[in-house]
XYZ file of C-alpha atoms in Angstrom:
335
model
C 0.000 0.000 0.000
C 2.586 2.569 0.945
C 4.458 1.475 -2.702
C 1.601 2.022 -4.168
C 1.176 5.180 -2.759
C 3.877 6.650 -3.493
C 3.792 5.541 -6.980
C 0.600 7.529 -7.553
C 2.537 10.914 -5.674
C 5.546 10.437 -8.376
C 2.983 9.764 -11.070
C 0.868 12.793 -10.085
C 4.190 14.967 -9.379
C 5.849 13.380 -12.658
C 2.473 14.895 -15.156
C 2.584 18.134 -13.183
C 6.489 18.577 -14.300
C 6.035 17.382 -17.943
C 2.452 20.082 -18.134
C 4.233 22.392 -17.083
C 7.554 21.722 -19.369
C 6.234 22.069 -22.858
C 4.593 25.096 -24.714
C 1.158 26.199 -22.721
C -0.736 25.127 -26.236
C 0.677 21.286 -25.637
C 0.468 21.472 -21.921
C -3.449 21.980 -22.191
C -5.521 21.928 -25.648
C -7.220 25.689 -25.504
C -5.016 26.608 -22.236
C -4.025 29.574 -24.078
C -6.864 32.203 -24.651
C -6.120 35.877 -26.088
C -3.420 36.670 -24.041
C -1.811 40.403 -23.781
C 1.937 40.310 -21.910
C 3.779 44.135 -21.865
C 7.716 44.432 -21.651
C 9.674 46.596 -20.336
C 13.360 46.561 -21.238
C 15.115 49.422 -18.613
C 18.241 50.842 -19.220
C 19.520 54.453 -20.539
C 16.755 54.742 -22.870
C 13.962 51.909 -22.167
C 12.417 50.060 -24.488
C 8.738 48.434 -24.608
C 6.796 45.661 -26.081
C 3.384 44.125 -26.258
C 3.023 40.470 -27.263
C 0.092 39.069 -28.357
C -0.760 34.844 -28.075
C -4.117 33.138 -28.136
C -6.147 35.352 -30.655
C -7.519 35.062 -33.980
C -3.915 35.545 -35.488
C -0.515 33.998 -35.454
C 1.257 35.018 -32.128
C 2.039 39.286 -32.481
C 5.195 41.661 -31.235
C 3.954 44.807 -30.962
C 7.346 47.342 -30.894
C 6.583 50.748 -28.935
C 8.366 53.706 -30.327
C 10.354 55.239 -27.192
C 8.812 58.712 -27.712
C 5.217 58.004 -28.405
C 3.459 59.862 -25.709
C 0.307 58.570 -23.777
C -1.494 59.280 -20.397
C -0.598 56.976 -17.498
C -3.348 56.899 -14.751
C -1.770 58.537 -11.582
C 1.123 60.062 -13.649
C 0.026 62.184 -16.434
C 1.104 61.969 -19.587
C 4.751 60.378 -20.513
C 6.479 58.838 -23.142
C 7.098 55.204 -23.746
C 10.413 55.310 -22.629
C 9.630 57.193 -19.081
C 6.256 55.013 -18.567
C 9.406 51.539 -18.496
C 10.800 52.887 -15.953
C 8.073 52.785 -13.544
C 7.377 50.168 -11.342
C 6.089 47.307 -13.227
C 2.773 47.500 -11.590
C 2.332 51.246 -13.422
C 4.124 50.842 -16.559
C 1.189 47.772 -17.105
C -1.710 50.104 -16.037
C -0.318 52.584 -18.657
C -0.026 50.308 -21.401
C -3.290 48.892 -20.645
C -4.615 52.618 -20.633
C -2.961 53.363 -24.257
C -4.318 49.681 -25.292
C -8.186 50.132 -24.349
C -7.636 46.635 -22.849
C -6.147 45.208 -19.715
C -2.185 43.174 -20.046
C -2.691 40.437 -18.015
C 0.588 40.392 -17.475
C 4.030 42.154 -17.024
C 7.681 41.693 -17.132
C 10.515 44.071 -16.701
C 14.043 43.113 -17.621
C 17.183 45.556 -17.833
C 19.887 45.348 -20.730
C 21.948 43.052 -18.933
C 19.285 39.996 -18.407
C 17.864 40.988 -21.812
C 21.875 40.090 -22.797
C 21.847 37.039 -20.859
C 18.817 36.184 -22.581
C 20.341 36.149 -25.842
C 23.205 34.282 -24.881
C 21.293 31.362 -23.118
C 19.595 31.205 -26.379
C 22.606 30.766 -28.447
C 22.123 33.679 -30.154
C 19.690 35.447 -32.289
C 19.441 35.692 -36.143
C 18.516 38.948 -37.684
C 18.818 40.775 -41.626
C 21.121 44.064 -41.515
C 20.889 46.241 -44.569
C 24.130 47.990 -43.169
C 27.338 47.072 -41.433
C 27.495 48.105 -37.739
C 30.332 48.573 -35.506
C 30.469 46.610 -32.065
C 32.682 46.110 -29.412
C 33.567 42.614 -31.242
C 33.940 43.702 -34.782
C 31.285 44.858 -37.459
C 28.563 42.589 -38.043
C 26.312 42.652 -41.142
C 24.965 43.531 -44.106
C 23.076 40.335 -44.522
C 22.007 37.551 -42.345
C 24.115 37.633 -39.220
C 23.872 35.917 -35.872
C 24.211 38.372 -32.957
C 25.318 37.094 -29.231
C 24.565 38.959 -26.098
C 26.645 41.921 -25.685
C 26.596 42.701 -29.954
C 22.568 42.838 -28.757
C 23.073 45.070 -26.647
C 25.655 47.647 -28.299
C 22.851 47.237 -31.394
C 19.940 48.859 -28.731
C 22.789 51.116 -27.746
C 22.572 53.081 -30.510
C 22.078 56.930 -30.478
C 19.681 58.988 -32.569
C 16.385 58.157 -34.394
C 17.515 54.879 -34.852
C 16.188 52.692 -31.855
C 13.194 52.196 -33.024
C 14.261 50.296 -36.503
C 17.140 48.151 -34.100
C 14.043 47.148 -31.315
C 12.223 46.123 -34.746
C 14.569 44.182 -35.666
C 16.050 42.670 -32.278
C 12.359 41.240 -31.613
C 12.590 39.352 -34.691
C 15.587 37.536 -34.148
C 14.281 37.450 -30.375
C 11.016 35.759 -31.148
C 11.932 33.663 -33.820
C 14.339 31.590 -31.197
C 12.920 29.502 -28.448
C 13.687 31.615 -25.015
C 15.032 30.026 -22.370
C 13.285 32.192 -19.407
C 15.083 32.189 -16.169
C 13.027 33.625 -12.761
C 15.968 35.984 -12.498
C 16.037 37.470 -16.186
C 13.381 39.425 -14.733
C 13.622 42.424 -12.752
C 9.875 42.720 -11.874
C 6.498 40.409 -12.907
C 3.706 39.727 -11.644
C 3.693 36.425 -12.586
C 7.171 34.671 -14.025
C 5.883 31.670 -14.945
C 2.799 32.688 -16.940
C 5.426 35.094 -18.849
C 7.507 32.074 -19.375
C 4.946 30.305 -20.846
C 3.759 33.461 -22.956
C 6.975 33.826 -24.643
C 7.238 30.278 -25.390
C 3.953 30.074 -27.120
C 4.938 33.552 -28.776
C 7.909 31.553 -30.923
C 7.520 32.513 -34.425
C 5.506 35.481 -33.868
C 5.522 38.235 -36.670
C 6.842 41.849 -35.303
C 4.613 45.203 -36.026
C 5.225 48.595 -35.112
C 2.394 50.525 -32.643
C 0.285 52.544 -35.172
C 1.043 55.812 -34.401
C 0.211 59.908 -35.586
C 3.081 61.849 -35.938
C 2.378 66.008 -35.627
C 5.494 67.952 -36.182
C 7.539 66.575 -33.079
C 5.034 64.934 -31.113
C 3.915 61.618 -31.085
C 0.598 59.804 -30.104
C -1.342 56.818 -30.228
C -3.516 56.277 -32.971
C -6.384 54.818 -31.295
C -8.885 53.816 -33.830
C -5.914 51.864 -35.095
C -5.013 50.711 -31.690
C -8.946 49.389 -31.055
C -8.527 47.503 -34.274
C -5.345 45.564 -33.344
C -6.627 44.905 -30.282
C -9.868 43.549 -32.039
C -8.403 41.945 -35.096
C -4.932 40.514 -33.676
C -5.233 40.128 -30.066
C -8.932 38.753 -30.216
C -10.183 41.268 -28.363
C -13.298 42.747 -30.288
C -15.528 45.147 -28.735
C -17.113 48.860 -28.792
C -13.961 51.433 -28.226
C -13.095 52.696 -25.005
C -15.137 55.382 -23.386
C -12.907 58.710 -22.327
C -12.916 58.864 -18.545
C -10.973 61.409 -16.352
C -9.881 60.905 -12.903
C -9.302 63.422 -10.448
C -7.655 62.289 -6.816
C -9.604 64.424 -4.188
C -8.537 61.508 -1.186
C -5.149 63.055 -1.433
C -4.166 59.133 -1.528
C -1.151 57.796 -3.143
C -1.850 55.027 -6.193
C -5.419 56.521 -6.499
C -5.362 56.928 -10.640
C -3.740 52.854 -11.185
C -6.284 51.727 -8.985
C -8.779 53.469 -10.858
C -7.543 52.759 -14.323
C -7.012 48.925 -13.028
C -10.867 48.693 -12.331
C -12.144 50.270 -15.147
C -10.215 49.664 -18.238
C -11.260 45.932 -18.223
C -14.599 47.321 -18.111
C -14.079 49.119 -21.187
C -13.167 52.861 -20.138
C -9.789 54.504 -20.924
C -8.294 57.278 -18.727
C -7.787 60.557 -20.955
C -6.787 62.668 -18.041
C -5.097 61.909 -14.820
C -4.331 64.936 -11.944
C -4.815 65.859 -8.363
C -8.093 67.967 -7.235
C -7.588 71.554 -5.694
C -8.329 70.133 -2.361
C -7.846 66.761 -0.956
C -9.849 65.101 1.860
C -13.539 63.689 -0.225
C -14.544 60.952 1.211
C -17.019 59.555 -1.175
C -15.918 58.910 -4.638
C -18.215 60.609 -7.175
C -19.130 59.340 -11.000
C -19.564 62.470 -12.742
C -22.005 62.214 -15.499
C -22.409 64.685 -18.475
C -25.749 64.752 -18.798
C -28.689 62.748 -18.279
C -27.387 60.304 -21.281
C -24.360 59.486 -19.665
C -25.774 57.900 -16.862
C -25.797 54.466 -17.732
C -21.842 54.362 -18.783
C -21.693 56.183 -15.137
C -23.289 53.182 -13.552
C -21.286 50.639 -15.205
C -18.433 52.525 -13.945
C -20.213 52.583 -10.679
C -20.140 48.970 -10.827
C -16.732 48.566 -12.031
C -15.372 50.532 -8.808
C -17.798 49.426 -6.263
C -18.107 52.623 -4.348
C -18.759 55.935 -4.706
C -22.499 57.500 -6.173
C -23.449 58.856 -9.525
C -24.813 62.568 -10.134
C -24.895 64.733 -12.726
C -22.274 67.061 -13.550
C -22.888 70.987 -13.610
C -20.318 72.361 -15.412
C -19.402 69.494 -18.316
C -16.145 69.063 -18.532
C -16.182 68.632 -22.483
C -13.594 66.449 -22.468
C -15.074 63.602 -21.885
C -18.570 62.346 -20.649
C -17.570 60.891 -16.848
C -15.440 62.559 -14.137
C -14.195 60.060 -11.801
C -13.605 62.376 -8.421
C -12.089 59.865 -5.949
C -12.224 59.590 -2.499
C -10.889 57.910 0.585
C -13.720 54.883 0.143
C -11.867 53.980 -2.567
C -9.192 52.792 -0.739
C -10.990 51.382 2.042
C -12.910 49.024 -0.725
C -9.356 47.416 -1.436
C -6.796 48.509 -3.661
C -6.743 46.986 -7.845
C -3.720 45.423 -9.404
């Protein structure tokens, strides 16, 4: 009895191992449903990415170009490159908020894991139109394979030219298998659902964020955003409704823990900032008119405090005003 026994444990412990040592689509048929993972790559100048697995299309790298600006609830507005070097907690709400639709899930490496990445690999393969200098020789034009450290003096590149290297780095990144190790990471929420993200991601095609470009400033384009979101990352649905949040609890955290309730709900934060005074208590939905009510009560809902009334002065901006107060926080914070 006590052989048998433990024969069932190793058994049992034995199938746990081998689920969990293959791709997530082998480990469990339809384990893997439309799945959203941001990266953060910190260093000098950060660099981001969105990948895709689980929707209607073949596994998706979405590149972020460093400058392309966006509003990151509790923080304002920033670029790419200053939302990475948040905590990875924020730097998820704000590509969430830019996305219309919640990541469910984050990691954050630095140059030197990314490196160690790339050399646990054996390398990456990429296409250089151009020779480039590194600290072990020129490599390129043509089909070259890049180790570690010629990685990383490729994303150290000054000038406009990041954004074409990041291109072209997650192409020879994603077209290897990646050998994930708990301490490439510098921050996740999860490790080894990012693991198994990247693993299914092997072989997935690289686009850049659509993007509008007005003289030197550079912004999501969200119509073009929604239909990514919809068409590549399975994710169809109306667009995001414009919310702003004002803190009036005076509260740390108050505009992620907003943003982290509502986005999945299908509101985006357009504005993030402080009230004049601090101290509300009860968190009010602030509608813009008698129509707006029902988007205020599924926002309502979505928070779980706070009451709806109807705004005097619109803000014409957009049609809700999320003033927050301290019941926010005593409801239990979002992440």
């Amino acid at each position: 009895m006590v052989i048998g026994s433990l024969l069932v444990v190793a058994l049992g412990v034995w199938g746990f191992l081998r689920r969990d040592s293959g791709p997530p689509d082998q480990a469990a048929p339809g384990a893997i449903s439309p799945t959203v993972l941001a990266i953060a790559v910190q260093g000098l100048r950060p660099l981001t990415a969105i990948v895709s697995v689980g929707g209607p299309s073949a596994p998706t790298a979405v590149s972020v170009p460093e400058d392309v600006v966006f509003v990151v609830p509790g923080q304002g507005e920033l670029t790419a490159a200053d939302a990475a070097r948040l905590p990875g907690g924020a730097f998820r709400t704000g590509v969430s908020n830019m996305l219309g639709t919640w990541a469910d899930h984050y990691a954050v490496f630095d140059r030197d894991s990314l490196t160690a990445l790339v050399e646990r690999s054996g390398g990456i393969e990429v296409s250089l139109s151009d020779v480039f200098e590194t600290e072990t020789g020129p490599i390129g034009p043509g089909t070259v394979t890049m180790t570690g450290q010629q990685v990383n003096d490729y994303l150290g590149v000054e000038g406009s030219d990041l954004d074409l290297h990041w291109d072209i780095v997650l192409q020879g990144l994603f077209a290897e298998e990646l050998l994930l190790l708990p301490t490439d990471l510098l921050d996740s929420d999860d490790p080894l659902a990012v693991s198994r993200i990247l693993q299914a991601a092997q072989g997935a095609g690289v686009t850049a964020l659509p993007v509008n470009v007005l003289q030197s400033l550079t912004t999501p384009d969200y119509p073009a955003i929604h239909q990514l979101v919809g068409d590549v990352f399975g994710r169809p649905g109306p667009a995001p409704i414009p919310v702003i949040v004002t803190n009036g609890s005076g509260e740390p955290g108050v505009g992620q823990a907003v943003a982290a309730r509502i986005i999945p709900a299908g509101f985006r934060v357009v504005i993030s900032d402080n009230a004049e005074e601090f101290g509300r208590k009860t968190t009010q939905i602030q509608a813009d008119g008698e129509s707006a009510i029902p988007l205020a009560n599924e926002v309502l809902e979505a928070l779980g405090v706070g009451q709806v009334v109807i705004q005097e002065v619109p803000s014409g901006l957009a049609e809700l005003t999320i003033l927050v107060g301290k019941d926010l926080s005593k409801s239990g914070s979002a992440t």
